[in-house]
Amino acid sequence: MFTPMSELFRDWLLKIMELKGIKQADLARSTGLTTGGISHIVNRSRNPKPETLRLIAKALKVEPEDIFRAAGLLPNKPENVENLNEYINLYVQTD
């Protein structure tokens, strides 16, 4: 049974495209996908494969991890990543 990707991914993708001034046809050209293929992703009638997500990430100049997170294929980053190394160092020093 087909389960479309979330509206959050579609909204994320459209927002990034808007911020970068990229139209669906531009994205299709820069990824090598068809405009119909991009339209299917945007309209949530087809889920992109991981390789397609990589192509889109490269075309949009975003980290692949970011697009995989937006697509729900990776967990969200912890909120305080910048403090993580400091916490680890403090923990190690107390041993």
PDB file of N, CA and C in Angstrom:
ATOM      1  N   MET A   1       0.842  -1.189   0.000  1.00  0.00           N
ATOM      2  CA  MET A   1       0.000   0.000   0.000  1.00  0.00           C
ATOM      3  C   MET A   1       0.882   1.246   0.000  1.00  0.00           C
ATOM      4  N   PHE A   2       0.570   2.186  -0.844  1.00  0.00           N
ATOM      5  CA  PHE A   2       1.335   3.423  -0.980  1.00  0.00           C
ATOM      6  C   PHE A   2       0.992   4.391   0.142  1.00  0.00           C
ATOM      7  N   THR A   3       2.026   4.892   0.817  1.00  0.00           N
ATOM      8  CA  THR A   3       1.851   5.934   1.830  1.00  0.00           C
ATOM      9  C   THR A   3       2.679   7.130   1.406  1.00  0.00           C
ATOM     10  N   PRO A   4       2.045   8.245   1.069  1.00  0.00           N
ATOM     11  CA  PRO A   4       2.814   9.401   0.604  1.00  0.00           C
ATOM     12  C   PRO A   4       3.647  10.014   1.720  1.00  0.00           C
ATOM     13  N   MET A   5       4.770  10.622   1.318  1.00  0.00           N
ATOM     14  CA  MET A   5       5.592  11.344   2.284  1.00  0.00           C
ATOM     15  C   MET A   5       4.747  12.463   2.875  1.00  0.00           C
ATOM     16  N   SER A   6       5.185  12.921   3.997  1.00  0.00           N
ATOM     17  CA  SER A   6       4.402  13.910   4.726  1.00  0.00           C
ATOM     18  C   SER A   6       4.303  15.240   3.992  1.00  0.00           C
ATOM     19  N   GLU A   7       3.281  15.975   4.369  1.00  0.00           N
ATOM     20  CA  GLU A   7       3.144  17.334   3.858  1.00  0.00           C
ATOM     21  C   GLU A   7       4.308  18.186   4.342  1.00  0.00           C
ATOM     22  N   LEU A   8       4.887  17.839   5.490  1.00  0.00           N
ATOM     23  CA  LEU A   8       6.019  18.597   6.008  1.00  0.00           C
ATOM     24  C   LEU A   8       7.186  18.557   5.033  1.00  0.00           C
ATOM     25  N   PHE A   9       7.442  17.384   4.437  1.00  0.00           N
ATOM     26  CA  PHE A   9       8.519  17.291   3.457  1.00  0.00           C
ATOM     27  C   PHE A   9       8.206  18.152   2.241  1.00  0.00           C
ATOM     28  N   ARG A  10       6.986  18.031   1.749  1.00  0.00           N
ATOM     29  CA  ARG A  10       6.602  18.837   0.590  1.00  0.00           C
ATOM     30  C   ARG A  10       6.749  20.321   0.896  1.00  0.00           C
ATOM     31  N   ASP A  11       6.275  20.733   2.073  1.00  0.00           N
ATOM     32  CA  ASP A  11       6.372  22.133   2.458  1.00  0.00           C
ATOM     33  C   ASP A  11       7.831  22.564   2.588  1.00  0.00           C
ATOM     34  N   TRP A  12       8.668  21.688   3.175  1.00  0.00           N
ATOM     35  CA  TRP A  12      10.089  21.978   3.316  1.00  0.00           C
ATOM     36  C   TRP A  12      10.717  22.166   1.935  1.00  0.00           C
ATOM     37  N   LEU A  13      10.440  21.230   1.028  1.00  0.00           N
ATOM     38  CA  LEU A  13      11.008  21.276  -0.314  1.00  0.00           C
ATOM     39  C   LEU A  13      10.579  22.547  -1.045  1.00  0.00           C
ATOM     40  N   LEU A  14       9.308  22.865  -0.996  1.00  0.00           N
ATOM     41  CA  LEU A  14       8.818  24.065  -1.671  1.00  0.00           C
ATOM     42  C   LEU A  14       9.416  25.333  -1.080  1.00  0.00           C
ATOM     43  N   LYS A  15       9.600  25.354   0.242  1.00  0.00           N
ATOM     44  CA  LYS A  15      10.185  26.524   0.896  1.00  0.00           C
ATOM     45  C   LYS A  15      11.641  26.710   0.469  1.00  0.00           C
ATOM     46  N   ILE A  16      12.420  25.638   0.444  1.00  0.00           N
ATOM     47  CA  ILE A  16      13.815  25.716   0.006  1.00  0.00           C
ATOM     48  C   ILE A  16      13.880  26.176  -1.454  1.00  0.00           C
ATOM     49  N   MET A  17      13.005  25.624  -2.283  1.00  0.00           N
ATOM     50  CA  MET A  17      12.986  26.024  -3.691  1.00  0.00           C
ATOM     51  C   MET A  17      12.648  27.510  -3.818  1.00  0.00           C
ATOM     52  N   GLU A  18      11.691  27.978  -3.026  1.00  0.00           N
ATOM     53  CA  GLU A  18      11.303  29.385  -3.064  1.00  0.00           C
ATOM     54  C   GLU A  18      12.458  30.278  -2.617  1.00  0.00           C
ATOM     55  N   LEU A  19      13.111  29.898  -1.514  1.00  0.00           N
ATOM     56  CA  LEU A  19      14.225  30.696  -0.995  1.00  0.00           C
ATOM     57  C   LEU A  19      15.377  30.789  -1.987  1.00  0.00           C
ATOM     58  N   LYS A  20      15.571  29.737  -2.755  1.00  0.00           N
ATOM     59  CA  LYS A  20      16.674  29.701  -3.712  1.00  0.00           C
ATOM     60  C   LYS A  20      16.246  30.141  -5.113  1.00  0.00           C
ATOM     61  N   GLY A  21      14.977  30.489  -5.264  1.00  0.00           N
ATOM     62  CA  GLY A  21      14.477  30.949  -6.556  1.00  0.00           C
ATOM     63  C   GLY A  21      14.481  29.862  -7.624  1.00  0.00           C
ATOM     64  N   ILE A  22      14.212  28.637  -7.208  1.00  0.00           N
ATOM     65  CA  ILE A  22      14.242  27.498  -8.125  1.00  0.00           C
ATOM     66  C   ILE A  22      12.819  27.015  -8.400  1.00  0.00           C
ATOM     67  N   LYS A  23      12.486  26.914  -9.667  1.00  0.00           N
ATOM     68  CA  LYS A  23      11.186  26.385 -10.088  1.00  0.00           C
ATOM     69  C   LYS A  23      11.299  24.876 -10.285  1.00  0.00           C
ATOM     70  N   GLN A  24      10.167  24.207 -10.379  1.00  0.00           N
ATOM     71  CA  GLN A  24      10.177  22.763 -10.580  1.00  0.00           C
ATOM     72  C   GLN A  24      10.943  22.376 -11.844  1.00  0.00           C
ATOM     73  N   ALA A  25      10.785  23.146 -12.908  1.00  0.00           N
ATOM     74  CA  ALA A  25      11.494  22.848 -14.158  1.00  0.00           C
ATOM     75  C   ALA A  25      13.004  22.993 -13.976  1.00  0.00           C
ATOM     76  N   ASP A  26      13.420  24.005 -13.202  1.00  0.00           N
ATOM     77  CA  ASP A  26      14.854  24.190 -12.916  1.00  0.00           C
ATOM     78  C   ASP A  26      15.398  23.000 -12.142  1.00  0.00           C
ATOM     79  N   LEU A  27      14.636  22.558 -11.147  1.00  0.00           N
ATOM     80  CA  LEU A  27      15.060  21.429 -10.332  1.00  0.00           C
ATOM     81  C   LEU A  27      15.150  20.163 -11.184  1.00  0.00           C
ATOM     82  N   ALA A  28      14.195  19.992 -12.074  1.00  0.00           N
ATOM     83  CA  ALA A  28      14.226  18.829 -12.965  1.00  0.00           C
ATOM     84  C   ALA A  28      15.487  18.848 -13.824  1.00  0.00           C
ATOM     85  N   ARG A  29      15.794  20.006 -14.417  1.00  0.00           N
ATOM     86  CA  ARG A  29      16.991  20.104 -15.262  1.00  0.00           C
ATOM     87  C   ARG A  29      18.261  19.823 -14.467  1.00  0.00           C
ATOM     88  N   SER A  30      18.373  20.385 -13.271  1.00  0.00           N
ATOM     89  CA  SER A  30      19.616  20.247 -12.515  1.00  0.00           C
ATOM     90  C   SER A  30      19.778  18.863 -11.877  1.00  0.00           C
ATOM     91  N   THR A  31      18.695  18.109 -11.757  1.00  0.00           N
ATOM     92  CA  THR A  31      18.789  16.762 -11.198  1.00  0.00           C
ATOM     93  C   THR A  31      18.821  15.681 -12.277  1.00  0.00           C
ATOM     94  N   GLY A  32      18.378  16.033 -13.473  1.00  0.00           N
ATOM     95  CA  GLY A  32      18.267  15.028 -14.533  1.00  0.00           C
ATOM     96  C   GLY A  32      16.956  14.262 -14.459  1.00  0.00           C
ATOM     97  N   LEU A  33      16.069  14.702 -13.588  1.00  0.00           N
ATOM     98  CA  LEU A  33      14.742  14.090 -13.483  1.00  0.00           C
ATOM     99  C   LEU A  33      13.797  14.799 -14.439  1.00  0.00           C
ATOM    100  N   THR A  34      12.659  14.203 -14.677  1.00  0.00           N
ATOM    101  CA  THR A  34      11.659  14.860 -15.521  1.00  0.00           C
ATOM    102  C   THR A  34      10.869  15.856 -14.692  1.00  0.00           C
ATOM    103  N   THR A  35      10.254  16.814 -15.370  1.00  0.00           N
ATOM    104  CA  THR A  35       9.387  17.755 -14.651  1.00  0.00           C
ATOM    105  C   THR A  35       8.213  17.011 -14.035  1.00  0.00           C
ATOM    106  N   GLY A  36       7.745  15.968 -14.725  1.00  0.00           N
ATOM    107  CA  GLY A  36       6.669  15.143 -14.176  1.00  0.00           C
ATOM    108  C   GLY A  36       7.095  14.442 -12.900  1.00  0.00           C
ATOM    109  N   GLY A  37       8.340  13.967 -12.871  1.00  0.00           N
ATOM    110  CA  GLY A  37       8.860  13.307 -11.673  1.00  0.00           C
ATOM    111  C   GLY A  37       8.910  14.254 -10.487  1.00  0.00           C
ATOM    112  N   ILE A  38       9.369  15.476 -10.739  1.00  0.00           N
ATOM    113  CA  ILE A  38       9.411  16.484  -9.669  1.00  0.00           C
ATOM    114  C   ILE A  38       7.990  16.818  -9.235  1.00  0.00           C
ATOM    115  N   SER A  39       7.093  16.949 -10.185  1.00  0.00           N
ATOM    116  CA  SER A  39       5.697  17.248  -9.878  1.00  0.00           C
ATOM    117  C   SER A  39       5.076  16.152  -9.016  1.00  0.00           C
ATOM    118  N   HIS A  40       5.380  14.889  -9.314  1.00  0.00           N
ATOM    119  CA  HIS A  40       4.862  13.782  -8.507  1.00  0.00           C
ATOM    120  C   HIS A  40       5.352  13.884  -7.058  1.00  0.00           C
ATOM    121  N   ILE A  41       6.608  14.268  -6.876  1.00  0.00           N
ATOM    122  CA  ILE A  41       7.164  14.409  -5.520  1.00  0.00           C
ATOM    123  C   ILE A  41       6.469  15.559  -4.798  1.00  0.00           C
ATOM    124  N   VAL A  42       6.351  16.695  -5.474  1.00  0.00           N
ATOM    125  CA  VAL A  42       5.735  17.875  -4.859  1.00  0.00           C
ATOM    126  C   VAL A  42       4.265  17.631  -4.542  1.00  0.00           C
ATOM    127  N   ASN A  43       3.585  16.909  -5.412  1.00  0.00           N
ATOM    128  CA  ASN A  43       2.159  16.632  -5.197  1.00  0.00           C
ATOM    129  C   ASN A  43       1.907  15.417  -4.315  1.00  0.00           C
ATOM    130  N   ARG A  44       3.005  14.774  -3.863  1.00  0.00           N
ATOM    131  CA  ARG A  44       2.947  13.632  -2.956  1.00  0.00           C
ATOM    132  C   ARG A  44       2.279  12.408  -3.574  1.00  0.00           C
ATOM    133  N   SER A  45       2.307  12.301  -4.903  1.00  0.00           N
ATOM    134  CA  SER A  45       1.743  11.106  -5.534  1.00  0.00           C
ATOM    135  C   SER A  45       2.807  10.033  -5.745  1.00  0.00           C
ATOM    136  N   ARG A  46       4.063  10.391  -5.469  1.00  0.00           N
ATOM    137  CA  ARG A  46       5.162   9.422  -5.576  1.00  0.00           C
ATOM    138  C   ARG A  46       6.230   9.804  -4.557  1.00  0.00           C
ATOM    139  N   ASN A  47       6.740   8.811  -3.855  1.00  0.00           N
ATOM    140  CA  ASN A  47       7.815   9.060  -2.895  1.00  0.00           C
ATOM    141  C   ASN A  47       9.163   8.972  -3.598  1.00  0.00           C
ATOM    142  N   PRO A  48      10.043   9.926  -3.336  1.00  0.00           N
ATOM    143  CA  PRO A  48      11.359   9.857  -3.964  1.00  0.00           C
ATOM    144  C   PRO A  48      12.220   8.760  -3.344  1.00  0.00           C
ATOM    145  N   LYS A  49      13.017   8.118  -4.174  1.00  0.00           N
ATOM    146  CA  LYS A  49      13.973   7.120  -3.695  1.00  0.00           C
ATOM    147  C   LYS A  49      15.160   7.859  -3.069  1.00  0.00           C
ATOM    148  N   PRO A  50      15.938   7.171  -2.243  1.00  0.00           N
ATOM    149  CA  PRO A  50      17.109   7.829  -1.636  1.00  0.00           C
ATOM    150  C   PRO A  50      18.036   8.484  -2.663  1.00  0.00           C
ATOM    151  N   GLU A  51      18.272   7.832  -3.789  1.00  0.00           N
ATOM    152  CA  GLU A  51      19.147   8.439  -4.803  1.00  0.00           C
ATOM    153  C   GLU A  51      18.536   9.722  -5.357  1.00  0.00           C
ATOM    154  N   THR A  52      17.219   9.748  -5.506  1.00  0.00           N
ATOM    155  CA  THR A  52      16.537  10.958  -5.966  1.00  0.00           C
ATOM    156  C   THR A  52      16.705  12.069  -4.942  1.00  0.00           C
ATOM    157  N   LEU A  53      16.593  11.727  -3.665  1.00  0.00           N
ATOM    158  CA  LEU A  53      16.795  12.734  -2.614  1.00  0.00           C
ATOM    159  C   LEU A  53      18.212  13.287  -2.662  1.00  0.00           C
ATOM    160  N   ARG A  54      19.190  12.420  -2.924  1.00  0.00           N
ATOM    161  CA  ARG A  54      20.582  12.885  -3.039  1.00  0.00           C
ATOM    162  C   ARG A  54      20.742  13.864  -4.210  1.00  0.00           C
ATOM    163  N   LEU A  55      20.113  13.544  -5.332  1.00  0.00           N
ATOM    164  CA  LEU A  55      20.182  14.435  -6.498  1.00  0.00           C
ATOM    165  C   LEU A  55      19.540  15.790  -6.187  1.00  0.00           C
ATOM    166  N   ILE A  56      18.412  15.756  -5.504  1.00  0.00           N
ATOM    167  CA  ILE A  56      17.720  16.998  -5.146  1.00  0.00           C
ATOM    168  C   ILE A  56      18.570  17.804  -4.165  1.00  0.00           C
ATOM    169  N   ALA A  57      19.175  17.130  -3.187  1.00  0.00           N
ATOM    170  CA  ALA A  57      20.029  17.824  -2.217  1.00  0.00           C
ATOM    171  C   ALA A  57      21.183  18.513  -2.929  1.00  0.00           C
ATOM    172  N   LYS A  58      21.807  17.810  -3.857  1.00  0.00           N
ATOM    173  CA  LYS A  58      22.931  18.389  -4.593  1.00  0.00           C
ATOM    174  C   LYS A  58      22.476  19.598  -5.411  1.00  0.00           C
ATOM    175  N   ALA A  59      21.340  19.467  -6.084  1.00  0.00           N
ATOM    176  CA  ALA A  59      20.821  20.559  -6.912  1.00  0.00           C
ATOM    177  C   ALA A  59      20.452  21.779  -6.069  1.00  0.00           C
ATOM    178  N   LEU A  60      19.925  21.536  -4.870  1.00  0.00           N
ATOM    179  CA  LEU A  60      19.515  22.636  -3.993  1.00  0.00           C
ATOM    180  C   LEU A  60      20.658  23.144  -3.116  1.00  0.00           C
ATOM    181  N   LYS A  61      21.807  22.446  -3.199  1.00  0.00           N
ATOM    182  CA  LYS A  61      22.981  22.799  -2.395  1.00  0.00           C
ATOM    183  C   LYS A  61      22.652  22.772  -0.906  1.00  0.00           C
ATOM    184  N   VAL A  62      22.010  21.672  -0.496  1.00  0.00           N
ATOM    185  CA  VAL A  62      21.745  21.417   0.918  1.00  0.00           C
ATOM    186  C   VAL A  62      22.405  20.090   1.275  1.00  0.00           C
ATOM    187  N   GLU A  63      22.674  19.905   2.540  1.00  0.00           N
ATOM    188  CA  GLU A  63      23.282  18.663   2.991  1.00  0.00           C
ATOM    189  C   GLU A  63      22.299  17.509   2.775  1.00  0.00           C
ATOM    190  N   PRO A  64      22.793  16.378   2.280  1.00  0.00           N
ATOM    191  CA  PRO A  64      21.899  15.229   2.100  1.00  0.00           C
ATOM    192  C   PRO A  64      21.182  14.846   3.397  1.00  0.00           C
ATOM    193  N   GLU A  65      21.869  14.969   4.525  1.00  0.00           N
ATOM    194  CA  GLU A  65      21.242  14.632   5.806  1.00  0.00           C
ATOM    195  C   GLU A  65      20.010  15.498   6.059  1.00  0.00           C
ATOM    196  N   ASP A  66      20.082  16.768   5.647  1.00  0.00           N
ATOM    197  CA  ASP A  66      18.947  17.669   5.866  1.00  0.00           C
ATOM    198  C   ASP A  66      17.722  17.229   5.076  1.00  0.00           C
ATOM    199  N   ILE A  67      17.929  16.824   3.832  1.00  0.00           N
ATOM    200  CA  ILE A  67      16.781  16.407   3.025  1.00  0.00           C
ATOM    201  C   ILE A  67      16.248  15.056   3.510  1.00  0.00           C
ATOM    202  N   PHE A  68      17.156  14.171   3.960  1.00  0.00           N
ATOM    203  CA  PHE A  68      16.706  12.886   4.504  1.00  0.00           C
ATOM    204  C   PHE A  68      15.927  13.101   5.798  1.00  0.00           C
ATOM    205  N   ARG A  69      16.349  14.064   6.610  1.00  0.00           N
ATOM    206  CA  ARG A  69      15.591  14.383   7.837  1.00  0.00           C
ATOM    207  C   ARG A  69      14.224  14.969   7.485  1.00  0.00           C
ATOM    208  N   ALA A  70      14.209  15.883   6.535  1.00  0.00           N
ATOM    209  CA  ALA A  70      12.940  16.499   6.120  1.00  0.00           C
ATOM    210  C   ALA A  70      11.981  15.451   5.568  1.00  0.00           C
ATOM    211  N   ALA A  71      12.535  14.446   4.906  1.00  0.00           N
ATOM    212  CA  ALA A  71      11.708  13.380   4.336  1.00  0.00           C
ATOM    213  C   ALA A  71      11.304  12.340   5.373  1.00  0.00           C
ATOM    214  N   GLY A  72      11.804  12.481   6.592  1.00  0.00           N
ATOM    215  CA  GLY A  72      11.449  11.544   7.655  1.00  0.00           C
ATOM    216  C   GLY A  72      12.239  10.245   7.608  1.00  0.00           C
ATOM    217  N   LEU A  73      13.339  10.224   6.864  1.00  0.00           N
ATOM    218  CA  LEU A  73      14.138   9.013   6.753  1.00  0.00           C
ATOM    219  C   LEU A  73      15.291   8.963   7.748  1.00  0.00           C
ATOM    220  N   LEU A  74      15.571  10.087   8.386  1.00  0.00           N
ATOM    221  CA  LEU A  74      16.557  10.162   9.466  1.00  0.00           C
ATOM    222  C   LEU A  74      15.909  10.884  10.633  1.00  0.00           C
ATOM    223  N   PRO A  75      16.330  10.569  11.849  1.00  0.00           N
ATOM    224  CA  PRO A  75      15.769  11.295  12.992  1.00  0.00           C
ATOM    225  C   PRO A  75      16.241  12.744  12.998  1.00  0.00           C
ATOM    226  N   ASN A  76      15.495  13.593  13.672  1.00  0.00           N
ATOM    227  CA  ASN A  76      15.889  14.990  13.797  1.00  0.00           C
ATOM    228  C   ASN A  76      17.169  15.099  14.595  1.00  0.00           C
ATOM    229  N   LYS A  77      17.929  16.165  14.334  1.00  0.00           N
ATOM    230  CA  LYS A  77      19.139  16.428  15.096  1.00  0.00           C
ATOM    231  C   LYS A  77      18.749  16.800  16.518  1.00  0.00           C
ATOM    232  N   PRO A  78      19.571  16.400  17.496  1.00  0.00           N
ATOM    233  CA  PRO A  78      19.319  16.886  18.857  1.00  0.00           C
ATOM    234  C   PRO A  78      19.412  18.406  18.866  1.00  0.00           C
ATOM    235  N   GLU A  79      18.636  19.046  19.719  1.00  0.00           N
ATOM    236  CA  GLU A  79      18.579  20.502  19.735  1.00  0.00           C
ATOM    237  C   GLU A  79      19.893  21.154  20.143  1.00  0.00           C
ATOM    238  N   ASN A  80      20.617  20.553  21.066  1.00  0.00           N
ATOM    239  CA  ASN A  80      21.824  21.183  21.582  1.00  0.00           C
ATOM    240  C   ASN A  80      23.089  20.494  21.090  1.00  0.00           C
ATOM    241  N   VAL A  81      23.182  20.262  19.810  1.00  0.00           N
ATOM    242  CA  VAL A  81      24.339  19.579  19.249  1.00  0.00           C
ATOM    243  C   VAL A  81      25.621  20.345  19.531  1.00  0.00           C
ATOM    244  N   GLU A  82      25.557  21.676  19.495  1.00  0.00           N
ATOM    245  CA  GLU A  82      26.764  22.466  19.699  1.00  0.00           C
ATOM    246  C   GLU A  82      27.355  22.263  21.093  1.00  0.00           C
ATOM    247  N   ASN A  83      26.533  21.885  22.057  1.00  0.00           N
ATOM    248  CA  ASN A  83      27.027  21.645  23.415  1.00  0.00           C
ATOM    249  C   ASN A  83      27.387  20.185  23.670  1.00  0.00           C
ATOM    250  N   LEU A  84      27.112  19.328  22.732  1.00  0.00           N
ATOM    251  CA  LEU A  84      27.311  17.899  22.930  1.00  0.00           C
ATOM    252  C   LEU A  84      28.759  17.551  23.253  1.00  0.00           C
ATOM    253  N   ASN A  85      29.710  18.096  22.487  1.00  0.00           N
ATOM    254  CA  ASN A  85      31.123  17.805  22.751  1.00  0.00           C
ATOM    255  C   ASN A  85      31.540  18.287  24.135  1.00  0.00           C
ATOM    256  N   GLU A  86      31.047  19.431  24.536  1.00  0.00           N
ATOM    257  CA  GLU A  86      31.357  19.945  25.873  1.00  0.00           C
ATOM    258  C   GLU A  86      30.828  19.000  26.951  1.00  0.00           C
ATOM    259  N   TYR A  87      29.622  18.518  26.788  1.00  0.00           N
ATOM    260  CA  TYR A  87      29.044  17.581  27.750  1.00  0.00           C
ATOM    261  C   TYR A  87      29.824  16.273  27.790  1.00  0.00           C
ATOM    262  N   ILE A  88      30.212  15.799  26.632  1.00  0.00           N
ATOM    263  CA  ILE A  88      30.988  14.555  26.576  1.00  0.00           C
ATOM    264  C   ILE A  88      32.314  14.746  27.296  1.00  0.00           C
ATOM    265  N   ASN A  89      32.992  15.864  27.039  1.00  0.00           N
ATOM    266  CA  ASN A  89      34.268  16.142  27.704  1.00  0.00           C
ATOM    267  C   ASN A  89      34.100  16.229  29.214  1.00  0.00           C
ATOM    268  N   LEU A  90      33.068  16.882  29.678  1.00  0.00           N
ATOM    269  CA  LEU A  90      32.813  16.978  31.125  1.00  0.00           C
ATOM    270  C   LEU A  90      32.565  15.603  31.724  1.00  0.00           C
ATOM    271  N   TYR A  91      31.806  14.768  31.005  1.00  0.00           N
ATOM    272  CA  TYR A  91      31.508  13.430  31.491  1.00  0.00           C
ATOM    273  C   TYR A  91      32.784  12.590  31.576  1.00  0.00           C
ATOM    274  N   VAL A  92      33.605  12.675  30.549  1.00  0.00           N
ATOM    275  CA  VAL A  92      34.851  11.892  30.513  1.00  0.00           C
ATOM    276  C   VAL A  92      35.804  12.335  31.615  1.00  0.00           C
ATOM    277  N   GLN A  93      35.845  13.617  31.907  1.00  0.00           N
ATOM    278  CA  GLN A  93      36.751  14.162  32.925  1.00  0.00           C
ATOM    279  C   GLN A  93      36.344  13.730  34.336  1.00  0.00           C
ATOM    280  N   THR A  94      35.077  13.405  34.543  1.00  0.00           N
ATOM    281  CA  THR A  94      34.618  13.038  35.879  1.00  0.00           C
ATOM    282  C   THR A  94      34.894  11.571  36.197  1.00  0.00           C
ATOM    283  N   ASP A  95      35.282  10.774  35.201  1.00  0.00           N
ATOM    284  CA  ASP A  95      35.594   9.353  35.439  1.00  0.00           C
ATOM    285  C   ASP A  95      36.942   9.181  36.094  1.00  0.00           C
TER     286      ASP A  95
END
